[in-house]
Amino acid sequence: MKCLVLLCVVGSVLSNKAHEGVTWDSAMVDSVPQVFSTEGDKEFIDKAHRLKIINITTGCSDYEKRLLILEDGTKVCSKHRVNYQQLQSELYSFHLSRMLNIYNVPPTVIVKVDYTGPQWRDIMTDASKAGLKHGMVVVFTQYIDNLLPTYIPDLLQIKSDILLPTNILFKDTPVRTIHQLVQWTNLIMFDYITANSDRVMNALANLQWNPRVIGMPVHNLYETSQGTIVFIDNESGFWLGYKLASDSKIHYKLQKSYITKICIVDGSVLHAIEELLDTGGDVLRKRVVEYDPLSCRYIPMIQDSIIDELENRLTFTLTSIHSCTKSV
């Protein structure tokens, strides 16, 4: 089976790690270490809207962000975005990830800086100096300590256009490496569905000019010491990513090649895609309103055209996976 560099994982003959060349073994998926959970998401959303901020400092991944400490010790990354589309992408990427049973995106809310209220009052001076002006709308995401750079797994750096038989590739592969690959197949699907242009797409787009990028840390991707991969900074998906794909044939082709070579996936994600297509993409808007109505006060609902493209990409993802596995 022919595959592009980075983009093909096949599991047809790995009976103890994959089923029928389509899905990872459910026990292996369940053993992937997790940082985030449904209950943890709900707790963070409540705290991020309600608790007083007692300290502000640097400590998140770039100069535009600030690390906030809430009164119970919860750590939050505060990020200002230049337009509401980026705010939408952050919020809706988080909620879509959970609808797809992907728990690698930090819980995310939208908050308004209000120096007249109790949440911001105590740090007003320091926050203003940091560029967080009264009335500004910002993104809050859960901060995780001691994140490490993430690299493209060795098994996805195959130089040949033909992937070796999977029993050779995966034989005696350490469990942690399999955990990586499970999460990477989810990442590939998630970034295609949202058209995130600022993560692995960076590596793919720059590979022809700089072959060394293959061995560099992946932008906006980190992992914990236990092996959980964390997808941060999701502002480049949805509207921006869809527009980029529409305006640039190169990016559109890269995004399609990014997904069409996946032949083994997380079964729970595959099932979630099927369910989401059955119910329609508008259920994403309904989920955001249900789970986090406070965030919806500060940004518009995601547009119908975005929902339409989301459904198109979900359909293409499902079709590609089924088509690929038929040839395995």
Short mmCIF file of C-alpha atoms in Angstrom, two decimals:
data_model
loop_
_atom_site.label_atom_id
_atom_site.label_comp_id
_atom_site.label_asym_id
_atom_site.label_seq_id
_atom_site.Cartn_x
_atom_site.Cartn_y
_atom_site.Cartn_z
CA MET A 1 0.00 0.00 0.00
CA LYS A 2 1.40 3.41 -1.00
CA CYS A 3 1.68 6.08 1.67
CA LEU A 4 2.97 9.62 1.95
CA VAL A 5 5.64 10.45 4.48
CA LEU A 6 4.14 10.94 7.98
CA LEU A 7 0.64 10.07 6.90
CA CYS A 8 0.00 6.34 6.88
CA VAL A 9 -0.59 3.96 9.75
CA VAL A 10 -1.90 0.51 8.83
CA GLY A 11 -2.87 -2.23 11.27
CA SER A 12 -4.35 -5.06 9.24
CA VAL A 13 -2.25 -7.90 10.60
CA LEU A 14 -1.51 -6.71 14.12
CA SER A 15 -4.08 -8.88 15.85
CA ASN A 16 -3.10 -7.90 19.37
CA LYS A 17 -3.10 -4.16 18.69
CA ALA A 18 -5.73 -3.61 15.98
CA HIS A 19 -8.98 -5.16 14.82
CA GLU A 20 -9.67 -5.91 11.16
CA GLY A 21 -7.27 -3.23 9.96
CA VAL A 22 -9.68 -0.50 11.09
CA THR A 23 -9.56 0.22 14.81
CA TRP A 24 -7.07 0.06 17.60
CA ASP A 25 -7.74 -2.55 20.25
CA SER A 26 -10.16 -0.96 22.74
CA ALA A 27 -8.09 -2.10 25.73
CA MET A 28 -5.04 -0.38 24.24
CA VAL A 29 -7.07 2.82 23.69
CA ASP A 30 -8.39 2.69 27.25
CA SER A 31 -4.84 2.34 28.60
CA VAL A 32 -3.67 5.61 27.00
CA PRO A 33 -2.94 7.98 29.91
CA GLN A 34 -5.39 10.88 30.21
CA VAL A 35 -5.08 14.29 31.84
CA PHE A 36 -8.57 15.58 31.05
CA SER A 37 -12.00 14.09 31.77
CA THR A 38 -15.68 14.96 31.47
CA GLU A 39 -15.97 15.72 35.18
CA GLY A 40 -12.75 17.72 35.13
CA ASP A 41 -14.05 19.73 32.17
CA LYS A 42 -17.22 20.66 34.05
CA GLU A 43 -15.25 21.67 37.14
CA PHE A 44 -12.89 23.85 35.12
CA ILE A 45 -15.71 25.59 33.23
CA ASP A 46 -17.42 26.44 36.51
CA LYS A 47 -14.24 27.66 38.20
CA ALA A 48 -13.04 29.68 35.21
CA HIS A 49 -16.26 31.71 35.16
CA ARG A 50 -16.74 32.02 38.90
CA LEU A 51 -13.56 32.03 40.98
CA LYS A 52 -11.51 35.08 41.87
CA ILE A 53 -8.11 35.53 40.19
CA ILE A 54 -5.43 36.09 42.83
CA ASN A 55 -2.26 36.25 40.74
CA ILE A 56 -1.08 36.89 37.19
CA THR A 57 2.36 36.04 35.81
CA THR A 58 4.19 34.71 32.77
CA GLY A 59 4.43 30.97 32.31
CA CYS A 60 2.31 29.90 29.36
CA SER A 61 3.88 29.07 26.02
CA ASP A 62 4.24 32.53 24.42
CA TYR A 63 4.47 36.23 25.22
CA GLU A 64 0.82 36.96 24.38
CA LYS A 65 -0.43 34.68 27.15
CA ARG A 66 -0.56 35.08 30.88
CA LEU A 67 -0.69 32.44 33.59
CA LEU A 68 -3.48 33.17 36.05
CA ILE A 69 -3.91 31.57 39.47
CA LEU A 70 -7.46 31.19 40.76
CA GLU A 71 -8.31 31.36 44.43
CA ASP A 72 -8.39 27.56 44.79
CA GLY A 73 -4.97 27.19 43.13
CA THR A 74 -6.24 26.24 39.65
CA LYS A 75 -3.88 27.43 36.92
CA VAL A 76 -5.29 29.04 33.80
CA CYS A 77 -3.73 30.23 30.55
CA SER A 78 -5.29 33.52 29.43
CA LYS A 79 -4.99 34.27 25.73
CA HIS A 80 -6.14 37.33 23.78
CA ARG A 81 -7.15 36.70 20.18
CA VAL A 82 -7.34 39.31 17.44
CA ASN A 83 -10.86 38.47 16.21
CA TYR A 84 -13.96 36.57 17.24
CA GLN A 85 -13.32 33.83 14.67
CA GLN A 86 -10.20 32.79 16.58
CA LEU A 87 -12.16 32.84 19.82
CA GLN A 88 -14.80 30.67 18.17
CA SER A 89 -12.20 28.22 16.97
CA GLU A 90 -10.72 27.82 20.44
CA LEU A 91 -14.09 27.22 22.07
CA TYR A 92 -15.65 25.05 19.37
CA SER A 93 -12.48 22.99 18.86
CA PHE A 94 -12.62 22.01 22.52
CA HIS A 95 -16.28 21.00 22.39
CA LEU A 96 -15.91 19.17 19.08
CA SER A 97 -12.99 17.20 20.49
CA ARG A 98 -15.17 15.92 23.32
CA MET A 99 -17.99 15.05 20.92
CA LEU A 100 -15.41 12.97 19.02
CA ASN A 101 -14.22 11.27 22.23
CA ILE A 102 -10.84 13.00 21.96
CA TYR A 103 -9.59 14.15 25.36
CA ASN A 104 -6.36 15.88 24.36
CA VAL A 105 -7.64 19.46 24.05
CA PRO A 106 -7.57 21.42 27.34
CA PRO A 107 -10.97 22.57 28.61
CA THR A 108 -11.66 26.03 27.20
CA VAL A 109 -13.97 28.94 28.04
CA ILE A 110 -14.46 32.52 26.87
CA VAL A 111 -14.26 35.23 29.55
CA LYS A 112 -14.64 38.99 29.57
CA VAL A 113 -12.11 41.07 31.50
CA ASP A 114 -14.16 43.04 34.03
CA TYR A 115 -12.30 45.16 36.55
CA THR A 116 -15.56 46.19 38.23
CA GLY A 117 -16.41 42.63 39.23
CA PRO A 118 -14.92 40.40 41.94
CA GLN A 119 -13.12 38.00 39.59
CA TRP A 120 -10.59 40.53 38.21
CA ARG A 121 -10.62 43.33 40.77
CA ASP A 122 -7.67 42.15 42.88
CA ILE A 123 -5.27 41.88 39.90
CA MET A 124 -6.53 44.90 37.98
CA THR A 125 -3.23 46.81 38.03
CA ASP A 126 -1.02 43.87 37.03
CA ALA A 127 -3.50 42.63 34.43
CA SER A 128 -3.71 46.07 32.83
CA LYS A 129 0.07 46.26 32.64
CA ALA A 130 0.06 42.84 30.95
CA GLY A 131 -2.24 44.16 28.22
CA LEU A 132 -5.49 42.70 29.54
CA LYS A 133 -7.72 45.73 29.20
CA HIS A 134 -11.13 46.17 30.77
CA GLY A 135 -13.83 44.85 28.44
CA MET A 136 -11.44 42.61 26.47
CA VAL A 137 -12.68 39.12 25.64
CA VAL A 138 -10.12 36.39 26.25
CA VAL A 139 -9.74 32.61 26.12
CA PHE A 140 -9.16 30.65 29.32
CA THR A 141 -7.67 27.16 29.00
CA GLN A 142 -6.59 24.79 31.72
CA TYR A 143 -2.84 24.97 32.35
CA ILE A 144 -0.86 21.75 32.77
CA ASP A 145 2.51 21.88 34.51
CA ASN A 146 5.75 20.48 33.09
CA LEU A 147 4.69 19.84 29.51
CA LEU A 148 7.40 18.55 27.19
CA PRO A 149 8.01 19.15 23.46
CA THR A 150 6.46 16.56 21.15
CA TYR A 151 8.08 15.11 18.05
CA ILE A 152 6.66 13.22 15.10
CA PRO A 153 6.91 9.52 16.07
CA ASP A 154 9.67 7.53 14.38
CA LEU A 155 7.16 5.12 12.86
CA LEU A 156 5.51 8.05 11.07
CA GLN A 157 8.80 9.28 9.61
CA ILE A 158 9.05 6.57 6.94
CA LYS A 159 11.07 7.84 4.00
CA SER A 160 9.73 5.31 1.47
CA ASP A 161 6.39 5.83 -0.22
CA ILE A 162 5.48 2.22 0.59
CA LEU A 163 4.81 1.37 4.21
CA LEU A 164 6.39 -1.87 5.38
CA PRO A 165 4.02 -4.64 6.56
CA THR A 166 2.61 -3.76 9.92
CA ASN A 167 3.70 -6.93 11.65
CA ILE A 168 7.29 -5.81 11.02
CA LEU A 169 6.66 -2.20 11.98
CA PHE A 170 4.80 -2.93 15.19
CA LYS A 171 6.37 -6.14 16.38
CA ASP A 172 7.68 -5.71 19.92
CA THR A 173 6.86 -1.99 19.80
CA PRO A 174 6.79 -0.50 23.33
CA VAL A 175 3.35 0.25 24.73
CA ARG A 176 4.23 3.95 25.09
CA THR A 177 4.94 4.12 21.36
CA ILE A 178 1.58 2.52 20.59
CA HIS A 179 -0.03 5.06 22.93
CA GLN A 180 1.64 7.80 20.90
CA LEU A 181 0.33 6.38 17.64
CA VAL A 182 -3.21 6.05 18.98
CA GLN A 183 -3.15 9.73 19.91
CA TRP A 184 -1.49 10.74 16.66
CA THR A 185 -4.17 9.09 14.54
CA ASN A 186 -6.72 11.07 16.57
CA LEU A 187 -4.68 14.23 16.02
CA ILE A 188 -4.55 13.67 12.26
CA MET A 189 -8.33 13.24 12.09
CA PHE A 190 -9.04 16.16 14.42
CA ASP A 191 -6.76 18.59 12.61
CA TYR A 192 -8.20 17.61 9.25
CA ILE A 193 -11.80 17.98 10.45
CA THR A 194 -11.10 21.43 11.94
CA ALA A 195 -8.56 22.33 9.20
CA ASN A 196 -6.07 23.41 11.85
CA SER A 197 -3.24 25.01 9.87
CA ASP A 198 -0.85 25.70 12.73
CA ARG A 199 0.30 22.35 14.00
CA VAL A 200 1.55 19.40 11.93
CA MET A 201 0.43 21.28 8.81
CA ASN A 202 3.36 23.60 9.49
CA ALA A 203 5.77 20.70 9.21
CA LEU A 204 4.16 19.37 6.06
CA ALA A 205 4.11 22.78 4.37
CA ASN A 206 7.73 23.51 5.25
CA LEU A 207 9.19 20.06 4.60
CA GLN A 208 10.13 20.84 0.99
CA TRP A 209 12.22 23.84 2.06
CA ASN A 210 13.62 22.47 5.29
CA PRO A 211 13.91 18.65 5.57
CA ARG A 212 15.15 19.03 9.15
CA VAL A 213 11.68 20.15 10.26
CA ILE A 214 10.78 16.47 10.47
CA GLY A 215 12.94 16.15 13.58
CA MET A 216 11.87 19.37 15.26
CA PRO A 217 9.23 19.76 17.99
CA VAL A 218 5.72 20.02 16.59
CA HIS A 219 4.16 23.46 16.94
CA ASN A 220 1.26 23.73 19.41
CA LEU A 221 1.69 20.14 20.56
CA TYR A 222 3.10 18.98 23.90
CA GLU A 223 3.04 15.92 26.07
CA THR A 224 3.12 15.04 29.73
CA SER A 225 5.79 12.87 31.30
CA GLN A 226 3.20 10.06 31.40
CA GLY A 227 2.72 10.26 27.63
CA THR A 228 -0.52 12.21 27.22
CA ILE A 229 -0.34 14.44 24.13
CA VAL A 230 -1.93 17.87 24.61
CA PHE A 231 -3.32 19.82 21.64
CA ILE A 232 -2.95 23.51 22.58
CA ASP A 233 -3.75 26.80 20.81
CA ASN A 234 -6.59 25.79 18.51
CA GLU A 235 -7.37 29.26 17.15
CA SER A 236 -6.25 28.35 13.62
CA GLY A 237 -9.02 25.86 12.93
CA PHE A 238 -12.56 26.22 11.61
CA TRP A 239 -13.04 29.63 9.94
CA LEU A 240 -9.34 30.40 9.41
CA GLY A 241 -8.42 26.86 8.42
CA TYR A 242 -11.38 26.45 6.11
CA LYS A 243 -10.65 29.80 4.48
CA LEU A 244 -6.99 28.91 4.01
CA ALA A 245 -7.94 25.62 2.38
CA SER A 246 -10.40 27.43 0.14
CA ASP A 247 -7.89 30.11 -0.90
CA SER A 248 -4.81 27.91 -1.26
CA LYS A 249 -4.71 24.80 -3.46
CA ILE A 250 -1.47 23.76 -1.77
CA HIS A 251 -3.00 23.77 1.69
CA TYR A 252 -6.15 22.04 0.44
CA LYS A 253 -4.10 19.22 -1.13
CA LEU A 254 -1.97 18.89 1.99
CA GLN A 255 -5.04 18.70 4.20
CA LYS A 256 -6.57 15.97 2.02
CA SER A 257 -3.36 13.96 1.85
CA TYR A 258 -3.17 14.36 5.62
CA ILE A 259 -6.29 12.27 6.17
CA THR A 260 -6.55 9.88 3.22
CA LYS A 261 -3.72 7.58 4.37
CA ILE A 262 -5.12 6.67 7.79
CA CYS A 263 -6.06 3.00 7.87
CA ILE A 264 -6.29 2.44 11.62
CA VAL A 265 -8.24 4.62 14.03
CA ASP A 266 -9.70 4.82 17.51
CA GLY A 267 -13.02 2.99 17.25
CA SER A 268 -14.76 5.36 19.66
CA VAL A 269 -13.77 8.32 17.47
CA LEU A 270 -14.97 6.53 14.34
CA HIS A 271 -18.31 5.81 16.01
CA ALA A 272 -18.59 9.42 17.18
CA ILE A 273 -18.05 10.68 13.62
CA GLU A 274 -20.84 8.42 12.40
CA GLU A 275 -23.16 9.64 15.16
CA LEU A 276 -22.35 13.28 14.50
CA LEU A 277 -23.16 12.86 10.83
CA ASP A 278 -26.44 11.15 11.72
CA THR A 279 -27.52 13.98 14.01
CA GLY A 280 -26.08 16.85 11.93
CA GLY A 281 -23.31 19.34 12.66
CA ASP A 282 -25.68 21.80 14.32
CA VAL A 283 -25.53 19.61 17.42
CA LEU A 284 -22.10 21.18 18.03
CA ARG A 285 -23.73 24.59 18.55
CA LYS A 286 -26.31 23.04 20.84
CA ARG A 287 -23.62 21.41 22.93
CA VAL A 288 -21.72 24.67 23.44
CA VAL A 289 -24.89 26.43 24.59
CA GLU A 290 -25.79 23.56 26.91
CA TYR A 291 -22.35 23.08 28.48
CA ASP A 292 -21.16 26.68 28.63
CA PRO A 293 -23.86 29.31 28.10
CA LEU A 294 -21.70 31.98 29.76
CA SER A 295 -19.08 31.78 27.01
CA CYS A 296 -21.80 32.24 24.41
CA ARG A 297 -22.52 35.75 25.74
CA TYR A 298 -19.22 37.07 24.39
CA ILE A 299 -18.91 35.69 20.86
CA PRO A 300 -21.37 34.96 18.02
CA MET A 301 -22.56 31.45 17.36
CA ILE A 302 -20.54 29.64 14.72
CA GLN A 303 -21.86 30.29 11.21
CA ASP A 304 -23.94 27.92 9.08
CA SER A 305 -21.21 27.86 6.43
CA ILE A 306 -18.75 26.53 9.03
CA ILE A 307 -21.20 23.82 10.07
CA ASP A 308 -21.64 22.86 6.41
CA GLU A 309 -17.88 22.52 5.89
CA LEU A 310 -17.57 20.61 9.16
CA GLU A 311 -20.10 18.08 7.90
CA ASN A 312 -18.27 17.84 4.57
CA ARG A 313 -15.01 17.07 6.35
CA LEU A 314 -16.60 14.54 8.68
CA THR A 315 -18.06 12.79 5.64
CA PHE A 316 -14.75 12.84 3.78
CA THR A 317 -12.94 11.49 6.86
CA LEU A 318 -15.34 8.58 7.18
CA THR A 319 -15.25 7.83 3.45
CA SER A 320 -11.45 7.95 3.38
CA ILE A 321 -11.08 5.57 6.30
CA HIS A 322 -13.48 3.04 4.81
CA SER A 323 -11.89 3.36 1.38
CA CYS A 324 -8.39 2.94 2.74
CA THR A 325 -9.22 -0.14 4.79
CA LYS A 326 -10.77 -1.89 1.77
CA SER A 327 -7.34 -1.95 0.14
CA VAL A 328 -5.49 -3.23 3.18
#
